[in-house]
């Protein structure tokens, strides 16, 4: 069946919607491109004869052309879908991706990610007049100025804005201003206690 | 709350129309709700955004100078946090829409005759251009180079995503508008004319009320 391999790519992405991004399937992409080239060459041969007036080649030319279009569409949507997921990860994880996710990206995707980072950073810097606004912070409406947090790991001493130091030992709870410990919560050192 | 604001902020009106800080915030919140509810990208409000950012920075500076009167300090910090959240959320929603409709918006942008009619702010336009070209370069690199010659072009017309102007939105009428024409979408010619009374609320498609929204006669809720 024509275009079966291309459909496999789409199915792979569909199956992994909730989990992590699967590894870049270079193998299948190469096979799809091979199929496209074969179809195209077959078409080239037949077009020569069809132009000479042989009508019976028309349906097969159309069919191959439709298969070529479909392959191209599947490939492009595979790529685009992966890029969308990578973009979501930028907003979740920040500008540096964890190593296990990086392993699943191919080299052009990593380059795209870096370029997206740069673009986003220069946009955020250009907002307002004094250095810009970091849009990846403040994802939830602020509820409280201070939060109760529990330490998950030993972190040592931590200095809060007003100058008091807090010792972050494992399993101790503290009442700290949200702005100060926000990024520690994201890193996983502190955990918010409901 | 506005008393406390006037208290600490010195010289809050910067714009030609001399709006107070609270009016700017009010307008920003309206723009934020509209942007979130609308299926397409609305006109940019970069003056409001810039003004508000400036306010926040000024307030933060003033707070640093204040002594540690915990109560007032805490309340102002919470206010700053809230304003920053609204700003961030507004700009984030716009970025998401720009990324989704990148090619479509850029096309509209190039067809504009007048700079003032632009929906994108200059920074957003630059962002959109770079994003669109990074997408194209990526596709070119990975797929289009290796594909047979007649399929090598990246057909922008086919690839662009257009916003769905027929999606339904809730709206509230601010100014009474008689005779709003609602085209019938089943094509049977049953066009309806509705009189919008002030204060009434409707649920309808976005397209017929698009212009009313822009002129301020209705707001999205």
mmCIF file of C-alpha atoms in Angstrom, chain B residues 2 5 21 26-27 33 71 88-89 92 105 117 123 130 139 158 181 198 212-213 216:
data_model
loop_
_atom_site.group_PDB
_atom_site.id
_atom_site.type_symbol
_atom_site.label_atom_id
_atom_site.label_comp_id
_atom_site.label_asym_id
_atom_site.label_seq_id
_atom_site.Cartn_x
_atom_site.Cartn_y
_atom_site.Cartn_z
ATOM 1 C CA UNK B 2 -6.253 53.398 44.853
ATOM 2 C CA UNK B 5 -1.434 53.742 45.032
ATOM 3 C CA UNK B 21 -2.751 54.299 36.830
ATOM 4 C CA UNK B 26 -8.735 48.703 33.964
ATOM 5 C CA UNK B 27 -8.168 48.984 30.226
ATOM 6 C CA UNK B 33 -10.119 39.210 28.814
ATOM 7 C CA UNK B 71 1.595 45.562 56.213
ATOM 8 C CA UNK B 88 2.392 38.113 31.491
ATOM 9 C CA UNK B 89 -0.803 36.251 30.744
ATOM 10 C CA UNK B 92 1.626 34.938 26.543
ATOM 11 C CA UNK B 105 -0.621 37.273 10.172
ATOM 12 C CA UNK B 117 -3.781 49.547 11.396
ATOM 13 C CA UNK B 123 8.465 43.599 18.430
ATOM 14 C CA UNK B 130 11.792 34.988 12.827
ATOM 15 C CA UNK B 139 11.270 21.949 6.966
ATOM 16 C CA UNK B 158 -1.798 25.959 2.001
ATOM 17 C CA UNK B 181 -26.990 41.998 10.553
ATOM 18 C CA UNK B 198 -27.491 48.156 26.235
ATOM 19 C CA UNK B 212 -18.529 46.225 16.912
ATOM 20 C CA UNK B 213 -15.871 44.767 19.166
ATOM 21 C CA UNK B 216 -16.010 49.311 21.589
#
